[in-house]
Structure formats: structure tokens, C-alpha cells
Amino acid sequence: MEYPSKLIEEAVNEVSKLPGIGKKTALRLVLHLIKETEHQTFALTEALNKLRKNIRYCNTCFNISDNEECAICTSHRRDKSIVCVVEESKDVMAIENTAQYTGVYHVLGGVISPIQGVGPGDLQIESLVLRVSKSTEIKEIILALNPTMEGDTTSFYLNRKLQGLPVKVTSIARGVPVGGDLEYADEITLGRSITARTLFH
Amino acid sequence: MEYPSKLIEEAVNEVSKLPGIGKKTALRLVLHLIKETEHQTFALTEALNKLRKNIRYCNTCFNISDNEECAICTSHRRDKSIVCVVEESKDVMAIENTAQYTGVYHVLGGVISPIQGVGPGDLQIESLVLRVSKSTEIKEIILALNPTMEGDTTSFYLNRKLQGLPVKVTSIARGVPVGGDLEYADEITLGRSITARTLFH
């Protein structure tokens, strides 16, 4: 597409680098910003710049945080004996939204993926092992990684790394989603839900 | 949703003010920016700030432009005797993409909309009348506004304003879209396509 102005073209190019935003959506957003007040654009860019400059991570669990320790790690109401291991901060938010978990977290910052050049050294794995071996409180590690090949590989690697330490290592349940239809579940999920069946009473 | 950091929350709030972007998409975009290099965020915010500060409009047609006059108005290959009146710059881009039009444009900057408090004085209507009455070149005005109630009202208003001036005022054709199915066309469109039928030979 031909743009009427170099400024528009540059802005569209930058905005369309965001995930899930193509050139057309980017143009729509950029034209919206032009129509609105200058203040709105400056508030947006200021918030993004401030975020990128000042973003910090919790020293204990490596979740995004405003302080040295995050609100979950410093809370007296959280059960410090259970650590839930997740890939990203957004997984923490997803689990927090369920209001079913009262333990603490450990954010790996990704999963082992040889294709994308991510090895165990790039993730917060050593810090997890150190945290578990130093602590006398931690009794259980829940692995809550995404059910992808990379997630499973990472779970397997973590399980081996945590062997020998006096903690129970568990994994979140895999099975048919609530509200899902058996008929439409894939064979692997349905198969796992049968082998990992739970007792009614 | 609870955000792990005030910075994230502020950024999500600003990003979700953009049209078609909700809190969830905003969070996804913001978390993406955190994972990428600082440079990418700064390039994005810089491009948007520069755009908002330096954006200019063509003195003749009020399309977005880098200079006093836009590339279309200054081109010697464009037919200056036909002026196509559109609502927004994006409509110019849409018509340019068809490669069917060789005339010039006039961008109103919106349509008359009493509900949104937009009157004729807020649009580039006076400048169009002045442009037409001053010029000896202009022979035809094509009204290419969106087929909405506001668009039709504005077309009607423009038509009255241009009466008495020595130009032909036309409107883009309304009818069944190419590739569309007669069965699924609404009654008004189908009705118009019959009354405004065109001659084969």
C-alpha cells in the first residue's frame, strides 16, 4: 500500500511489528491517533517508555514486580511450602484469576526450545534448584508448564534436576476441559484423562 | 484482572484505549514489548511521537502530507478537472489502491453528525466551495462518502452548497458488490441497483 506520508509509513511499520497486528490494523490505529488529541499519543508512548525502562523482576520468583520482592512473595497469607513453576508472568495472572491457589510461584521466563536457541541456562532453572535446596519450608513443586512439546521437555528436565531434593514434584492435571465435549477432545487428551482418572469417593 | 505491577497496569490502560483493542490484547502486546529489546519499544514510541508532532495536511486537498502540498496535488499526471470528495485520508488510500482514478481529492475530515456534535463548520466544506469557485479547471465533483445516514446527509448538504457553480456533481455508484450474491444483498442496495441500472451497449 502507498502511504500519503513518510511519517505514517514509519509509524505503521513499527506498530505492525507487534504480534497479531498486520499493516491494515496498524494503519487504523495510527490514523486513530492522528484524529485524537496529542495528549493521548504522548500518554501512550510515555506509559510504554516508562514500562520498558523501569520494569523489574522479583528477586525470589522472577515474576514482574514493582519492588525487589513481588506482592505474592511478601504476602503473609500465601503458603510458602508450595511453589508453582510457570513459563511466564501471564501464567501467574491466569492462575491467580482462578483464586484456587494459595502457594507461591517461580517464573522460568520461557521453556527449553533448541529451535529458538533457548537452553536451560537462559531460564530461571538454577535459581529454582538453589531456592528449593536452600529452603526448609518448601514441600512441593507444582509444574504448571504449557502442554506443548517444549513445555513437556522442560517439565522432564526440571523433574530430573529436582530429584534428590526433599520435595514432592507434581504436575497440573491434564484431561478433558470443563464444558468441553468428549466427542471433540483429541485422542491424547482423552487417553490421558482415562489413565489419570480420579476417585469419586 | 490484577496486574503484578503498576507500570503494566498503566501501559495496559493506555494501549486498551486504542480502537478494537481490549484489556486482554493490550496485556499481550505489553508483555510482548517487555520480552523484546528496549530498542524496539523506543523505536515504536519515537515513531508515534514524531508522527503526532509533525503530521501535516495538504493546503489544497487536506489529505495527510509531508509537505505543504501532497504528492497527488503536485503530480502533473493527475487530472485536475475532477475532484473526488472523501471523508478521511484512508478513503483516499482505498481509492488509490483501485488504480481506477486519476483525478485529485478533497478530504472533508469527517461527516456531518449532530449526535457527535460535528457540524458543517468542523469540516473542510467552505474550503471545497472556495476551491471550486476559484478554479477554472474543475469540471466535476465526485461525492464518494460512505453510504451511511451521516454520509448521505453530508452529500445532500454538499450538493446544495455546490449548486450554481459551473461544475457537474456526481456520486459513486451504489449497487450489488462484485462477487456478492443477489440473494444476500439487502433490499435497499438491491432496489438501488435496479433503479440505477446501467446500459450494456
Tab-separated table of C-alpha atoms in Angstrom, chain A:
chain	number	residue	atom	x	y	z
A	1	MET	CA	0.000	0.000	0.000
A	2	GLU	CA	1.102	3.558	-0.710
A	3	TYR	CA	1.000	5.852	2.312
A	4	PRO	CA	0.415	9.594	1.911
A	5	SER	CA	3.265	10.427	4.285
A	6	LYS	CA	6.639	9.010	5.361
A	7	LEU	CA	5.659	9.601	8.994
A	8	ILE	CA	2.595	7.408	8.592
A	9	GLU	CA	4.638	4.724	6.870
A	10	GLU	CA	7.248	4.622	9.654
A	11	ALA	CA	4.587	4.513	12.374
A	12	VAL	CA	2.694	1.736	10.555
A	13	ASN	CA	5.920	-0.256	10.174
A	14	GLU	CA	6.672	-0.044	13.890
A	15	VAL	CA	3.120	-0.779	15.058
A	16	SER	CA	2.797	-3.766	12.716
A	17	LYS	CA	5.804	-5.394	14.407
A	18	LEU	CA	3.526	-6.106	17.376
A	19	PRO	CA	2.168	-9.665	17.472
A	20	GLY	CA	-1.194	-10.182	15.776
A	21	ILE	CA	-1.200	-6.697	14.233
A	22	GLY	CA	-0.919	-6.501	10.454
A	23	LYS	CA	-0.377	-3.470	8.229
A	24	LYS	CA	-4.109	-2.786	7.928
A	25	THR	CA	-4.790	-2.797	11.672
A	26	ALA	CA	-1.627	-0.758	12.239
A	27	LEU	CA	-2.845	1.874	9.774
A	28	ARG	CA	-6.224	2.002	11.506
A	29	LEU	CA	-4.546	2.534	14.897
A	30	VAL	CA	-2.166	5.172	13.541
A	31	LEU	CA	-4.967	7.127	11.836
A	32	HIS	CA	-6.923	6.950	15.094
A	33	LEU	CA	-4.030	8.518	16.990
A	34	ILE	CA	-3.832	11.371	14.463
A	35	LYS	CA	-7.523	12.155	14.957
A	36	GLU	CA	-7.264	12.159	18.742
A	37	THR	CA	-5.543	14.824	20.839
A	38	GLU	CA	-1.756	14.958	21.012
A	39	HIS	CA	-2.071	14.229	24.716
A	40	GLN	CA	-3.454	10.748	24.091
A	41	THR	CA	-0.488	9.732	21.935
A	42	PHE	CA	2.007	11.175	24.415
A	43	ALA	CA	0.303	9.413	27.355
A	44	LEU	CA	0.527	6.126	25.447
A	45	THR	CA	4.173	6.464	24.438
A	46	GLU	CA	5.131	7.746	27.900
A	47	ALA	CA	3.495	4.737	29.597
A	48	LEU	CA	5.303	2.327	27.252
A	49	ASN	CA	8.683	4.041	27.663
A	50	LYS	CA	8.338	4.140	31.455
A	51	LEU	CA	7.335	0.485	31.497
A	52	ARG	CA	10.268	-0.612	29.361
A	53	LYS	CA	12.797	1.438	31.331
A	54	ASN	CA	11.633	0.649	34.855
A	55	ILE	CA	10.305	-2.893	34.651
A	56	ARG	CA	11.737	-5.103	37.400
A	57	TYR	CA	11.501	-8.724	38.424
A	58	CYS	CA	11.032	-10.255	41.877
A	59	ASN	CA	14.353	-11.482	43.308
A	60	THR	CA	12.720	-14.662	44.610
A	61	CYS	CA	10.195	-15.811	41.992
A	62	PHE	CA	11.208	-13.666	38.956
A	63	ASN	CA	7.643	-12.524	38.383
A	64	ILE	CA	7.188	-8.935	37.145
A	65	SER	CA	7.228	-6.658	40.186
A	66	ASP	CA	7.413	-3.010	41.216
A	67	ASN	CA	9.775	-3.788	44.100
A	68	GLU	CA	12.666	-6.143	44.920
A	69	GLU	CA	10.169	-8.757	46.067
A	70	CYS	CA	6.748	-9.170	44.482
A	71	ALA	CA	3.428	-8.821	46.311
A	72	ILE	CA	2.883	-12.590	46.318
A	73	CYS	CA	6.302	-13.482	47.783
A	74	THR	CA	5.978	-10.855	50.550
A	75	SER	CA	2.382	-11.735	51.452
A	76	HIS	CA	1.883	-13.442	54.833
A	77	ARG	CA	-1.271	-15.104	53.596
A	78	ARG	CA	0.476	-17.245	50.941
A	79	ASP	CA	1.554	-20.808	51.632
A	80	LYS	CA	5.350	-20.754	51.170
A	81	SER	CA	5.550	-24.575	51.249
A	82	ILE	CA	4.183	-24.952	47.706
A	83	VAL	CA	5.923	-23.447	44.654
A	84	CYS	CA	4.134	-23.420	41.311
A	85	VAL	CA	6.557	-23.296	38.368
A	86	VAL	CA	5.245	-21.433	35.292
A	87	GLU	CA	6.679	-20.191	31.993
A	88	GLU	CA	5.683	-16.535	32.036
A	89	SER	CA	4.195	-13.790	34.218
A	90	LYS	CA	0.939	-14.092	32.312
A	91	ASP	CA	0.600	-17.666	33.574
A	92	VAL	CA	0.819	-16.329	37.138
A	93	MET	CA	-2.007	-13.910	36.308
A	94	ALA	CA	-4.065	-16.745	34.794
A	95	ILE	CA	-3.637	-18.957	37.878
A	96	GLU	CA	-4.282	-16.034	40.253
A	97	ASN	CA	-7.554	-15.401	38.415
A	98	THR	CA	-8.781	-18.895	39.332
A	99	ALA	CA	-8.495	-17.973	43.063
A	100	GLN	CA	-7.778	-21.680	43.670
A	101	TYR	CA	-4.088	-21.433	44.537
A	102	THR	CA	-2.609	-20.009	47.735
A	103	GLY	CA	1.036	-21.001	47.293
A	104	VAL	CA	3.874	-19.030	45.703
A	105	TYR	CA	5.368	-19.084	42.198
A	106	HIS	CA	8.573	-19.422	40.238
A	107	VAL	CA	8.630	-17.874	36.757
A	108	LEU	CA	11.073	-19.600	34.369
A	109	GLY	CA	10.930	-16.909	31.697
A	110	GLY	CA	10.251	-19.409	28.917
A	111	VAL	CA	10.761	-23.073	28.041
A	112	ILE	CA	13.658	-25.099	26.664
A	113	SER	CA	13.449	-24.799	22.874
A	114	PRO	CA	16.510	-25.821	20.830
A	115	ILE	CA	14.852	-24.466	17.663
A	116	GLN	CA	14.586	-20.967	19.138
A	117	GLY	CA	18.017	-21.313	20.761
A	118	VAL	CA	16.685	-21.331	24.325
A	119	GLY	CA	18.687	-23.657	26.589
A	120	PRO	CA	18.298	-24.409	30.323
A	121	GLY	CA	20.887	-21.694	31.054
A	122	ASP	CA	18.617	-18.995	29.623
A	123	LEU	CA	15.840	-19.847	32.087
A	124	GLN	CA	15.434	-19.447	35.848
A	125	ILE	CA	16.161	-23.153	36.463
A	126	GLU	CA	19.378	-22.890	38.508
A	127	SER	CA	17.681	-20.283	40.706
A	128	LEU	CA	14.770	-22.679	41.290
A	129	VAL	CA	17.079	-25.544	42.311
A	130	LEU	CA	19.001	-23.163	44.596
A	131	ARG	CA	15.759	-21.793	46.080
A	132	VAL	CA	14.485	-25.318	46.818
A	133	SER	CA	17.764	-26.632	48.255
A	134	LYS	CA	18.275	-23.560	50.485
A	135	SER	CA	14.729	-23.518	51.826
A	136	THR	CA	13.467	-25.676	54.664
A	137	GLU	CA	9.877	-24.590	54.054
A	138	ILE	CA	9.262	-25.871	50.517
A	139	LYS	CA	7.453	-29.233	50.465
A	140	GLU	CA	6.000	-29.392	46.978
A	141	ILE	CA	6.804	-28.133	43.474
A	142	ILE	CA	3.903	-27.986	41.036
A	143	LEU	CA	4.991	-27.939	37.399
A	144	ALA	CA	2.400	-25.864	35.510
A	145	LEU	CA	4.001	-25.507	32.078
A	146	ASN	CA	2.024	-25.381	28.861
A	147	PRO	CA	1.123	-28.804	27.399
A	148	THR	CA	3.393	-28.343	24.369
A	149	MET	CA	6.396	-30.394	23.349
A	150	GLU	CA	8.758	-27.716	24.725
A	151	GLY	CA	6.747	-27.495	27.944
A	152	ASP	CA	6.867	-31.249	28.431
A	153	THR	CA	10.616	-31.328	27.715
A	154	THR	CA	11.173	-28.588	30.290
A	155	SER	CA	8.987	-30.380	32.844
A	156	PHE	CA	11.031	-33.549	32.296
A	157	TYR	CA	14.310	-31.633	32.681
A	158	LEU	CA	13.100	-29.883	35.847
A	159	ASN	CA	11.913	-33.160	37.334
A	160	ARG	CA	15.390	-34.649	36.877
A	161	LYS	CA	17.095	-31.549	38.296
A	162	LEU	CA	14.871	-31.662	41.375
A	163	GLN	CA	15.474	-35.348	42.037
A	164	GLY	CA	17.261	-36.000	45.300
A	165	LEU	CA	15.880	-32.850	46.903
A	166	PRO	CA	13.382	-33.458	49.737
A	167	VAL	CA	10.350	-32.132	47.818
A	168	LYS	CA	7.380	-33.713	46.127
A	169	VAL	CA	7.207	-32.811	42.407
A	170	THR	CA	3.721	-32.769	40.877
A	171	SER	CA	2.212	-31.613	37.593
A	172	ILE	CA	-1.125	-29.903	36.913
A	173	ALA	CA	-3.793	-32.334	35.723
A	174	ARG	CA	-4.219	-32.968	32.011
A	175	GLY	CA	-7.673	-34.010	30.896
A	176	VAL	CA	-10.916	-33.022	29.247
A	177	PRO	CA	-11.598	-29.288	29.812
A	178	VAL	CA	-14.665	-28.355	31.856
A	179	GLY	CA	-17.502	-27.539	29.479
A	180	GLY	CA	-15.725	-29.489	26.727
A	181	ASP	CA	-17.296	-32.278	24.743
A	182	LEU	CA	-15.738	-35.789	24.900
A	183	GLU	CA	-16.509	-36.246	21.219
A	184	TYR	CA	-14.303	-33.304	20.241
A	185	ALA	CA	-11.395	-33.969	22.616
A	186	ASP	CA	-8.253	-35.177	20.817
A	187	GLU	CA	-7.159	-38.787	21.412
A	188	ILE	CA	-4.109	-37.917	23.548
A	189	THR	CA	-6.077	-35.692	25.913
A	190	LEU	CA	-8.919	-38.194	26.192
A	191	GLY	CA	-6.439	-41.062	26.678
A	192	ARG	CA	-4.633	-39.188	29.460
A	193	SER	CA	-7.925	-38.293	31.133
A	194	ILE	CA	-8.718	-42.038	31.346
A	195	THR	CA	-5.323	-43.225	32.598
A	196	ALA	CA	-5.163	-40.326	35.101
A	197	ARG	CA	-8.773	-40.820	36.249
A	198	THR	CA	-9.666	-39.560	39.742
A	199	LEU	CA	-11.569	-41.374	42.504
A	200	PHE	CA	-15.088	-40.132	43.363
A	201	HIS	CA	-15.036	-41.372	46.981
